[in-house]
Coordinates of C-alpha atoms and ligand atoms in Angstrom, one line a residue:
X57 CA 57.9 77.8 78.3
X58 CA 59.3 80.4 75.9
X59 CA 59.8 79.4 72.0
X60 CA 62.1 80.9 70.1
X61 CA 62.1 80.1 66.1
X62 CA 65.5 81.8 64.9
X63 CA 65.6 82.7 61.1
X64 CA 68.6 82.9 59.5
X65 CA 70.9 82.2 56.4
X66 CA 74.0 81.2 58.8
X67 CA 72.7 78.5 60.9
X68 CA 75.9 77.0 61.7
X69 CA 76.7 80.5 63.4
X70 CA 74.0 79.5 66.7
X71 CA 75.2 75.8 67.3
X72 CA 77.8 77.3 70.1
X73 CA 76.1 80.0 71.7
X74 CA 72.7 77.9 72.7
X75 CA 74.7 75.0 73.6
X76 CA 76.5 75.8 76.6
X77 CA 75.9 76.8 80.1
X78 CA 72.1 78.8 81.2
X79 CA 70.5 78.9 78.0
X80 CA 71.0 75.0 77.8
X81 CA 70.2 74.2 80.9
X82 CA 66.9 76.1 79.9
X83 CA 66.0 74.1 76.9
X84 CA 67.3 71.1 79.5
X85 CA 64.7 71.9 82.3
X86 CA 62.2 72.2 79.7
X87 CA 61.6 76.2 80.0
X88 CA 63.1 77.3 76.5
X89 CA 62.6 75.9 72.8
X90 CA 65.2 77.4 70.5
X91 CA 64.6 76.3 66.6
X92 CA 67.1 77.2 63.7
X93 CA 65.6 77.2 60.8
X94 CA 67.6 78.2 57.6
X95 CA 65.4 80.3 55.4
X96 CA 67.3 79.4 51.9
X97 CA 65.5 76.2 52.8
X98 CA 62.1 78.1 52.0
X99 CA 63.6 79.9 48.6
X100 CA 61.0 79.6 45.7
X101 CA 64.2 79.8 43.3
X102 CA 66.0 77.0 42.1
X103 CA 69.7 78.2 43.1
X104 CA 68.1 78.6 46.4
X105 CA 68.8 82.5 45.6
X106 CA 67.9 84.4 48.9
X107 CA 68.7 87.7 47.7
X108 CA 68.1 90.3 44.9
X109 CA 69.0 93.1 43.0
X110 CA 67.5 96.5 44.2
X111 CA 64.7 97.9 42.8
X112 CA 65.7 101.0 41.0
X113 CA 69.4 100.3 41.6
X114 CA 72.2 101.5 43.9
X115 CA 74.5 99.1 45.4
X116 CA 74.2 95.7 47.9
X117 CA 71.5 93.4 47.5
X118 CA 68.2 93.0 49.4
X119 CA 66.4 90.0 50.9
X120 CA 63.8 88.8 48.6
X121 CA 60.5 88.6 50.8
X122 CA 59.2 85.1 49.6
X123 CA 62.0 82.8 51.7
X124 CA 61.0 85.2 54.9
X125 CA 57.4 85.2 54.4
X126 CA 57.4 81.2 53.8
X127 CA 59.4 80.8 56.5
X128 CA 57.4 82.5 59.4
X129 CA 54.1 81.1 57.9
X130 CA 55.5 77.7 58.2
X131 CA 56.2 78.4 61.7
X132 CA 53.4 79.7 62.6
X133 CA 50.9 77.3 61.5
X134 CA 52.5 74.3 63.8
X135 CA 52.0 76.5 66.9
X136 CA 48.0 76.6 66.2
X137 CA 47.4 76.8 70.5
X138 CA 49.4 79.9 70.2
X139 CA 47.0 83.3 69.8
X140 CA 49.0 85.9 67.9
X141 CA 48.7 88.0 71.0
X142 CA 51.3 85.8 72.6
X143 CA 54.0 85.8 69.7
X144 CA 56.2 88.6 68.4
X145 CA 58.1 89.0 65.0
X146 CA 61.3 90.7 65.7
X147 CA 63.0 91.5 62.9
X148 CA 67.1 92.3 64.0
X149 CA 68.3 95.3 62.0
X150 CA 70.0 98.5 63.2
X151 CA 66.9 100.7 62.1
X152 CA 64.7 98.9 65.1
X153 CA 64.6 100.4 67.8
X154 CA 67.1 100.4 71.0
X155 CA 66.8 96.5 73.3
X156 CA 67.6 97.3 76.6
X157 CA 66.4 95.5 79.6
X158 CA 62.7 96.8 80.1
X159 CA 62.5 95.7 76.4
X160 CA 64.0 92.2 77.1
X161 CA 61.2 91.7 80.3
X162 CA 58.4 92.8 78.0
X163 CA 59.9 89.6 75.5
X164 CA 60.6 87.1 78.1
X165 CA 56.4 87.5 79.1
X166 CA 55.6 86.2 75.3
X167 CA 54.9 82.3 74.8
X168 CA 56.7 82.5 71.0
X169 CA 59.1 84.4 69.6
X170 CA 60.1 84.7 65.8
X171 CA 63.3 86.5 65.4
X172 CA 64.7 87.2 61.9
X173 CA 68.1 87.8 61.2
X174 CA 68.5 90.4 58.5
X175 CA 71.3 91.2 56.0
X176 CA 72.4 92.9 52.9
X177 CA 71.9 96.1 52.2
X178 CA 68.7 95.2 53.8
X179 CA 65.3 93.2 53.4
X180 CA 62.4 93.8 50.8
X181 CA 60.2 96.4 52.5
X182 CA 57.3 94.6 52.7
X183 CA 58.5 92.0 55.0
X184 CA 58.9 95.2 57.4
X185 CA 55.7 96.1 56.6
X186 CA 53.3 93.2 56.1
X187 CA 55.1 90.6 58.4
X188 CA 57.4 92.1 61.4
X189 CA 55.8 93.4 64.6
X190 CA 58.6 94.6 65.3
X191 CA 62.2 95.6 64.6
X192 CA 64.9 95.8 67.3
X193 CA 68.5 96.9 67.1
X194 CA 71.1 96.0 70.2
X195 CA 72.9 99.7 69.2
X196 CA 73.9 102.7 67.1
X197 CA 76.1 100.7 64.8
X198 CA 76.5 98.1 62.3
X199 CA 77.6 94.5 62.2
X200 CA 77.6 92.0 59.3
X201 CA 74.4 90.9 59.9
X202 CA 71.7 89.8 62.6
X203 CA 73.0 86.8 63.8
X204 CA 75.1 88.1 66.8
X205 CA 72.3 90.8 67.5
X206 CA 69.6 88.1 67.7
X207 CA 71.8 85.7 69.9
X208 CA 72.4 88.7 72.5
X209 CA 68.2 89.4 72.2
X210 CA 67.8 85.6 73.0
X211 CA 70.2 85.2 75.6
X212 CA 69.1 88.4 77.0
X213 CA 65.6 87.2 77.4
X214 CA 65.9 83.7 78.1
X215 CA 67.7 84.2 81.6
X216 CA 64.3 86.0 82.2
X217 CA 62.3 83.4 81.5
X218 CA 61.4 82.1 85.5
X219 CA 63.4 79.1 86.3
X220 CA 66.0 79.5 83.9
X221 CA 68.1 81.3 86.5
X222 CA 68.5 79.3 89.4
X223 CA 67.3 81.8 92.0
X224 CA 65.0 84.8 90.9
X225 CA 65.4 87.3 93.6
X226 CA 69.0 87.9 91.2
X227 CA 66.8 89.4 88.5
X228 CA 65.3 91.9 90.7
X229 CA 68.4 93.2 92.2
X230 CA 71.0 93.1 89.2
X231 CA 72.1 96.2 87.0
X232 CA 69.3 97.7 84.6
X233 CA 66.5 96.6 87.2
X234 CA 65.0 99.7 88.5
X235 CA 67.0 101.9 86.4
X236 CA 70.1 101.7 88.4
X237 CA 73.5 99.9 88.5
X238 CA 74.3 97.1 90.9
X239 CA 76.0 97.0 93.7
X240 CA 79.7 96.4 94.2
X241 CA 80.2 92.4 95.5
X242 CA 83.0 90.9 97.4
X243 CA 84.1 87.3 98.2
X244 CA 86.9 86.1 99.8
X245 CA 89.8 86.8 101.1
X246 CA 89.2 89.7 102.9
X247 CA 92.5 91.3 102.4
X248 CA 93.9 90.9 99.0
X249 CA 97.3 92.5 97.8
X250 CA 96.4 94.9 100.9
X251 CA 93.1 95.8 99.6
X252 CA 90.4 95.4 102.1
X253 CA 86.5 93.8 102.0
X254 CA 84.3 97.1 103.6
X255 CA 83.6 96.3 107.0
X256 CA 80.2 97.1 106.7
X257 CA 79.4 93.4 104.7
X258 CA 81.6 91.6 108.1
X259 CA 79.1 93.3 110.4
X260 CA 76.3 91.1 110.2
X261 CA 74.3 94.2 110.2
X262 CA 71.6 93.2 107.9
X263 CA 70.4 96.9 107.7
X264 CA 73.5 98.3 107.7
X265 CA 74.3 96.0 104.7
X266 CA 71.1 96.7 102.8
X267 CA 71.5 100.4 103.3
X268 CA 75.1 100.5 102.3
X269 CA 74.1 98.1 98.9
X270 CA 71.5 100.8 98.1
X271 CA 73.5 103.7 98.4
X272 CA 76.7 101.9 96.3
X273 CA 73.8 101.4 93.8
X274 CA 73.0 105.3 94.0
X275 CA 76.3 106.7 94.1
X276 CA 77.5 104.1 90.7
X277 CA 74.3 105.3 88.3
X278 CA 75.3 108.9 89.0
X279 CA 78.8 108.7 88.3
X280 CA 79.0 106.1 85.3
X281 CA 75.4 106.6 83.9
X282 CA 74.0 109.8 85.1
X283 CA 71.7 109.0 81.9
X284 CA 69.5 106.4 83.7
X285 CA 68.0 108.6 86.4
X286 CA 66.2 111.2 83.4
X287 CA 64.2 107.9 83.1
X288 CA 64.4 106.7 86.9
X289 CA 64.7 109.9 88.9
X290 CA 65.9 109.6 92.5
X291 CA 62.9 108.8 95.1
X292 CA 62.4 110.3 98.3
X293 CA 64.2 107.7 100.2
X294 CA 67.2 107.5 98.0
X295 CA 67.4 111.3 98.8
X296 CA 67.7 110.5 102.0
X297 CA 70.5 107.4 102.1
X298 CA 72.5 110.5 99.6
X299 CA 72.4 112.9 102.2
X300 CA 72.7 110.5 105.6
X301 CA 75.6 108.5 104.2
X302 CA 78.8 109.9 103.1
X303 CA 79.0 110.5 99.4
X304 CA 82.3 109.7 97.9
X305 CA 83.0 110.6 94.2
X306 CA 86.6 108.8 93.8
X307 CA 86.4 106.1 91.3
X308 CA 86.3 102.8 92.7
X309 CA 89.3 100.7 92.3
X310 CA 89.4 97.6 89.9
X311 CA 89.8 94.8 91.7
Ligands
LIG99 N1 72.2 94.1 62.1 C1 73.3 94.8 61.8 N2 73.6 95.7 62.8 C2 72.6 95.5 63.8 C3 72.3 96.1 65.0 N3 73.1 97.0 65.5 N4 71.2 95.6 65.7 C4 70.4 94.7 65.1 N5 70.6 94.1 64.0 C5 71.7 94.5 63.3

């Protein structure tokens, strides 16, 4: 089972996104634990203040490191089986760095999870320093705070977590895995508004199909995200489907 203890000041903000669909029927199977907890709860002030003036001044306000600090520790200490080995603190703010998928796999293998939402013009340093293990960002730019990134880090990795997707073979083949894009997919009919299913998946051809899947896979990373293969250069037999089968550069049609 993975836990996930979500700090935030906007708890309200996760009551729709964890309640519907996969990442319930997670927490319903028994293979996720997703906790709110709303860190003005743990403010030492009483205004239930969560935030301060800056240090030497300038504009915003920060996030005042008791509330944080109380809040994690509190956590922490009712998961005494788990070693800290098995747990991360993630802290959500665009300085982290860059979630992708590899990043979500190396999450989803953790028993606990801590995630912090951030906000302001940012939090006291020395939760950064002292508390975090570490700080992720789901992009180069900014939203209002890290609610939305943490539910697209949870959601992200809790469809990892084995069992929560109904069959894991999916996981292995979908975009990301491997460094390259996934395959196109048809259903039925097989002619629709004139446009045609390629005959290759009617053939029954298991080889032919897998062949065909691999090289659609090939051909879509180099034309929509040449990027990936610096990281996941092409291997010896990809070089081969590229030069057997007949590469076509037109973009694919929407369908
Ligand atoms: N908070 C605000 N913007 C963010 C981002 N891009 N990633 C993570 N946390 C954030």
């Amino acid at each position: 089972m993975l836990i996930v203890d979500v700090l935030t000041i906007f708890p309200d903000m996760f009551i729709g996104p964890f309640n519907e669909s996969i990442i319930k029927k997670g927490q319903e199977k028994g293979l996720l634990k997703i906790n709110i907890t709303d860190i003005r709860d743990f403010s030492v002030d009483k205004h239930k203040k969560v935030d301060d003036y800056p240090y030497g001044g300038g504009p915003g306000m920060v996030m005042k490191p008791e509330p944080v600090f109380n809040a994690v520790e509190s956590i922490i200490v009712k998961y005494e089986d788990i070693k800290p080995s098995e747990r991360y603190v993630i802290l959500m703010t665009p300085q982290g760095e860059l979630f992708n998928q590899e990043r979500a796999m190396e999450l989803s293998r953790k028993r606990h999870l801590i995630v912090i939402c951030g906000h302001y013009e940012g939090v006291d340093e020395r939760i950064r320093q002292f508390l975090v293990d570490k700080e992720i960002s789901i992009g180069d730019y900014v939203l209002t705070g890290g609610e939305i990134p943490a539910m697209v880090l949870i959601d992200c990795v809790a469809r990892l977590v084995p069992g929560v997707l109904g069959e894991a073979s999916s996981i292995e083949e979908e975009s990301f895995s491997h460094g390259r894009l996934e395959y196109p997919h048809y259903t039925r009919p097989e002619i629709y508004k004139g446009y045609k299913v390629p005959e290759v998946l009617h053939s029954g051809n298991h080889k032919l199909i897998s062949e065909w899947r691999s090289f659609e896979s090939i051909k879509r990373t180099i034309i929509k995200r040449p990027d990936l293969l610096s990281s996941y250069p092409l291997s010896d037999i990809e070089q081969d489907l590229i030069s057997r089968l007949e590469f076509n550069t037109t973009k694919d049609k929407k369908s």
